[in-house]
């Protein structure tokens, strides 16, 4: 009897668990979680009906341009809810997290984008290299380079012929400037060995090797040439370094000087991947190296161009004053009698140095800078030059004295932003 009863129990059909819901995604969720999920789906549908992904991304980029990264993140997240696999959206979101200091979330977003599109993964690995430091950054750049080299090989095979065979490393007008990207990646690796990993064994050799590889793919790249100059100056090979530096400057400065309307800093930084003009910060380094190489006139040309693009950078005003001071001292050291014209020129350089350094010091205070060595050097030079020039105090931009507060998290505010 007992055995028969057990057998019947085994053969008895089990009742279906009403919570399974056929794999709808709600199984096992609490009522609160189910309601939250439904509200999210409703909001997603509402967003898709009201705004296109293109509109949301346009607002994302506008907020990024105005440094409103939290608001940009909300627009970008809403675009991602509509199209979860949109690579442009993922790229923007990764950069937003990076700007907000959330490196881990940025890393997750970029790696997800790589999984979705491995063939376009080089740009994401480059972005990962930018937000990391040391060996981890080198590893990401190396992965990006590997993808780029595969693309170069495929491009060379696709355009096989006498010209392609004679110059397999050149772009040959390909849609993607692959060789430029490889060069930039190797420059980034060299900079890491120049800075973060400078104390590592063979750091100098690794740095030079990366620069030489960069120049293999773009022999006339200004930033690669300048990096080689910096490396050579650091190893006290000044004459060789000066040659590389002047090659770098000659690649872009004449064209920039000849242009009737010099491009703005924003224009150059937005398009520098298609242009030979290095970005603003790189050209500040150019000016420093030119001063070190005693190429004062060329340094003045570079600094004047920087001031035309952006006259609110303390370091550029400081370097302008410093180079005038050095030119003045160079003339004073000459062991011969000065003509009246030469004396006037030296006095003009002195007044120019005072004026530039006075402007630099006032801007330093206005922008609440925190660079003690620069301030100390400016003050020493001004004392030697006879003190600050007497100029009218400029009005302080109130925006510089207030911390930027991002917008609130209300959905109404996002919609209001979309309408403007």
PDB file of N, CA, C and O in Angstrom, residues 120-147:
ATOM      1  N   UNK A 120      35.722  48.428 -34.418  1.00  0.00           N
ATOM      2  CA  UNK A 120      35.871  49.846 -34.111  1.00  0.00           C
ATOM      3  C   UNK A 120      36.410  50.045 -32.692  1.00  0.00           C
ATOM      4  O   UNK A 120      36.348  51.146 -32.144  1.00  0.00           O
ATOM      5  N   UNK A 121      36.945  48.982 -32.132  1.00  0.00           N
ATOM      6  CA  UNK A 121      37.381  49.029 -30.740  1.00  0.00           C
ATOM      7  C   UNK A 121      38.605  49.878 -30.491  1.00  0.00           C
ATOM      8  O   UNK A 121      38.879  50.249 -29.348  1.00  0.00           O
ATOM      9  N   UNK A 122      39.354  50.218 -31.559  1.00  0.00           N
ATOM     10  CA  UNK A 122      40.599  50.976 -31.348  1.00  0.00           C
ATOM     11  C   UNK A 122      40.340  52.303 -30.652  1.00  0.00           C
ATOM     12  O   UNK A 122      41.079  52.696 -29.738  1.00  0.00           O
ATOM     13  N   UNK A 123      39.268  53.030 -31.039  1.00  0.00           N
ATOM     14  CA  UNK A 123      39.000  54.334 -30.426  1.00  0.00           C
ATOM     15  C   UNK A 123      38.625  54.188 -28.958  1.00  0.00           C
ATOM     16  O   UNK A 123      38.964  55.036 -28.125  1.00  0.00           O
ATOM     17  N   UNK A 124      37.915  53.092 -28.635  1.00  0.00           N
ATOM     18  CA  UNK A 124      37.528  52.868 -27.233  1.00  0.00           C
ATOM     19  C   UNK A 124      38.741  52.514 -26.392  1.00  0.00           C
ATOM     20  O   UNK A 124      38.869  52.963 -25.244  1.00  0.00           O
ATOM     21  N   UNK A 125      39.656  51.721 -26.957  1.00  0.00           N
ATOM     22  CA  UNK A 125      40.882  51.397 -26.216  1.00  0.00           C
ATOM     23  C   UNK A 125      41.730  52.660 -26.019  1.00  0.00           C
ATOM     24  O   UNK A 125      42.379  52.816 -24.976  1.00  0.00           O
ATOM     25  N   UNK A 126      41.723  53.560 -27.008  1.00  0.00           N
ATOM     26  CA  UNK A 126      42.444  54.819 -26.846  1.00  0.00           C
ATOM     27  C   UNK A 126      41.826  55.636 -25.722  1.00  0.00           C
ATOM     28  O   UNK A 126      42.530  56.247 -24.908  1.00  0.00           O
ATOM     29  N   UNK A 127      40.500  55.646 -25.667  1.00  0.00           N
ATOM     30  CA  UNK A 127      39.818  56.374 -24.592  1.00  0.00           C
ATOM     31  C   UNK A 127      40.139  55.761 -23.232  1.00  0.00           C
ATOM     32  O   UNK A 127      40.337  56.483 -22.246  1.00  0.00           O
ATOM     33  N   UNK A 128      40.189  54.439 -23.174  1.00  0.00           N
ATOM     34  CA  UNK A 128      40.549  53.757 -21.925  1.00  0.00           C
ATOM     35  C   UNK A 128      41.989  54.091 -21.530  1.00  0.00           C
ATOM     36  O   UNK A 128      42.291  54.252 -20.338  1.00  0.00           O
ATOM     37  N   UNK A 129      42.857  54.207 -22.526  1.00  0.00           N
ATOM     38  CA  UNK A 129      44.232  54.600 -22.234  1.00  0.00           C
ATOM     39  C   UNK A 129      44.304  55.989 -21.632  1.00  0.00           C
ATOM     40  O   UNK A 129      45.098  56.255 -20.731  1.00  0.00           O
ATOM     41  N   UNK A 130      43.427  56.888 -22.095  1.00  0.00           N
ATOM     42  CA  UNK A 130      43.433  58.261 -21.608  1.00  0.00           C
ATOM     43  C   UNK A 130      42.968  58.370 -20.164  1.00  0.00           C
ATOM     44  O   UNK A 130      43.426  59.252 -19.434  1.00  0.00           O
ATOM     45  N   UNK A 131      42.063  57.486 -19.737  1.00  0.00           N
ATOM     46  CA  UNK A 131      41.522  57.617 -18.380  1.00  0.00           C
ATOM     47  C   UNK A 131      42.262  56.750 -17.368  1.00  0.00           C
ATOM     48  O   UNK A 131      41.917  56.753 -16.194  1.00  0.00           O
ATOM     49  N   UNK A 132      43.277  56.015 -17.836  1.00  0.00           N
ATOM     50  CA  UNK A 132      44.096  55.223 -16.922  1.00  0.00           C
ATOM     51  C   UNK A 132      45.530  55.760 -16.921  1.00  0.00           C
ATOM     52  O   UNK A 132      45.878  56.651 -17.685  1.00  0.00           O
ATOM     53  N   UNK A 133      46.340  55.219 -16.042  1.00  0.00           N
ATOM     54  CA  UNK A 133      47.732  55.657 -15.939  1.00  0.00           C
ATOM     55  C   UNK A 133      48.660  54.445 -15.934  1.00  0.00           C
ATOM     56  O   UNK A 133      48.216  53.311 -15.790  1.00  0.00           O
ATOM     57  N   UNK A 134      49.944  54.715 -16.085  1.00  0.00           N
ATOM     58  CA  UNK A 134      50.960  53.681 -15.948  1.00  0.00           C
ATOM     59  C   UNK A 134      50.815  52.544 -16.930  1.00  0.00           C
ATOM     60  O   UNK A 134      50.368  52.710 -18.074  1.00  0.00           O
ATOM     61  N   UNK A 135      51.186  51.355 -16.474  1.00  0.00           N
ATOM     62  CA  UNK A 135      51.190  50.167 -17.339  1.00  0.00           C
ATOM     63  C   UNK A 135      49.798  49.824 -17.846  1.00  0.00           C
ATOM     64  O   UNK A 135      49.645  49.334 -18.973  1.00  0.00           O
ATOM     65  N   UNK A 136      48.774  50.073 -17.041  1.00  0.00           N
ATOM     66  CA  UNK A 136      47.409  49.767 -17.487  1.00  0.00           C
ATOM     67  C   UNK A 136      47.054  50.609 -18.719  1.00  0.00           C
ATOM     68  O   UNK A 136      46.448  50.105 -19.677  1.00  0.00           O
ATOM     69  N   UNK A 137      47.444  51.876 -18.696  1.00  0.00           N
ATOM     70  CA  UNK A 137      47.197  52.739 -19.862  1.00  0.00           C
ATOM     71  C   UNK A 137      47.967  52.235 -21.075  1.00  0.00           C
ATOM     72  O   UNK A 137      47.431  52.185 -22.189  1.00  0.00           O
ATOM     73  N   UNK A 138      49.221  51.846 -20.873  1.00  0.00           N
ATOM     74  CA  UNK A 138      50.040  51.314 -21.978  1.00  0.00           C
ATOM     75  C   UNK A 138      49.375  50.092 -22.597  1.00  0.00           C
ATOM     76  O   UNK A 138      49.337  49.932 -23.824  1.00  0.00           O
ATOM     77  N   UNK A 139      48.821  49.216 -21.756  1.00  0.00           N
ATOM     78  CA  UNK A 139      48.166  48.000 -22.252  1.00  0.00           C
ATOM     79  C   UNK A 139      46.968  48.337 -23.130  1.00  0.00           C
ATOM     80  O   UNK A 139      46.760  47.716 -24.177  1.00  0.00           O
ATOM     81  N   UNK A 140      46.172  49.331 -22.711  1.00  0.00           N
ATOM     82  CA  UNK A 140      45.007  49.711 -23.520  1.00  0.00           C
ATOM     83  C   UNK A 140      45.440  50.322 -24.849  1.00  0.00           C
ATOM     84  O   UNK A 140      44.874  50.020 -25.902  1.00  0.00           O
ATOM     85  N   UNK A 141      46.430  51.195 -24.816  1.00  0.00           N
ATOM     86  CA  UNK A 141      46.918  51.780 -26.072  1.00  0.00           C
ATOM     87  C   UNK A 141      47.465  50.687 -26.998  1.00  0.00           C
ATOM     88  O   UNK A 141      47.257  50.724 -28.212  1.00  0.00           O
ATOM     89  N   UNK A 142      48.157  49.707 -26.423  1.00  0.00           N
ATOM     90  CA  UNK A 142      48.724  48.614 -27.224  1.00  0.00           C
ATOM     91  C   UNK A 142      47.620  47.813 -27.900  1.00  0.00           C
ATOM     92  O   UNK A 142      47.746  47.439 -29.076  1.00  0.00           O
ATOM     93  N   UNK A 143      46.528  47.546 -27.176  1.00  0.00           N
ATOM     94  CA  UNK A 143      45.393  46.829 -27.782  1.00  0.00           C
ATOM     95  C   UNK A 143      44.797  47.635 -28.929  1.00  0.00           C
ATOM     96  O   UNK A 143      44.437  47.082 -29.980  1.00  0.00           O
ATOM     97  N   UNK A 144      44.686  48.948 -28.726  1.00  0.00           N
ATOM     98  CA  UNK A 144      44.171  49.804 -29.793  1.00  0.00           C
ATOM     99  C   UNK A 144      45.063  49.776 -31.018  1.00  0.00           C
ATOM    100  O   UNK A 144      44.582  49.708 -32.153  1.00  0.00           O
ATOM    101  N   UNK A 145      46.369  49.809 -30.803  1.00  0.00           N
ATOM    102  CA  UNK A 145      47.326  49.771 -31.914  1.00  0.00           C
ATOM    103  C   UNK A 145      47.220  48.459 -32.672  1.00  0.00           C
ATOM    104  O   UNK A 145      47.291  48.431 -33.907  1.00  0.00           O
ATOM    105  N   UNK A 146      47.045  47.348 -31.962  1.00  0.00           N
ATOM    106  CA  UNK A 146      46.922  46.041 -32.618  1.00  0.00           C
ATOM    107  C   UNK A 146      45.747  46.025 -33.588  1.00  0.00           C
ATOM    108  O   UNK A 146      45.857  45.509 -34.711  1.00  0.00           O
ATOM    109  N   UNK A 147      44.615  46.608 -33.161  1.00  0.00           N
ATOM    110  CA  UNK A 147      43.454  46.676 -34.054  1.00  0.00           C
ATOM    111  C   UNK A 147      43.759  47.557 -35.255  1.00  0.00           C
ATOM    112  O   UNK A 147      43.438  47.230 -36.408  1.00  0.00           O
TER     113      UNK A 147
END
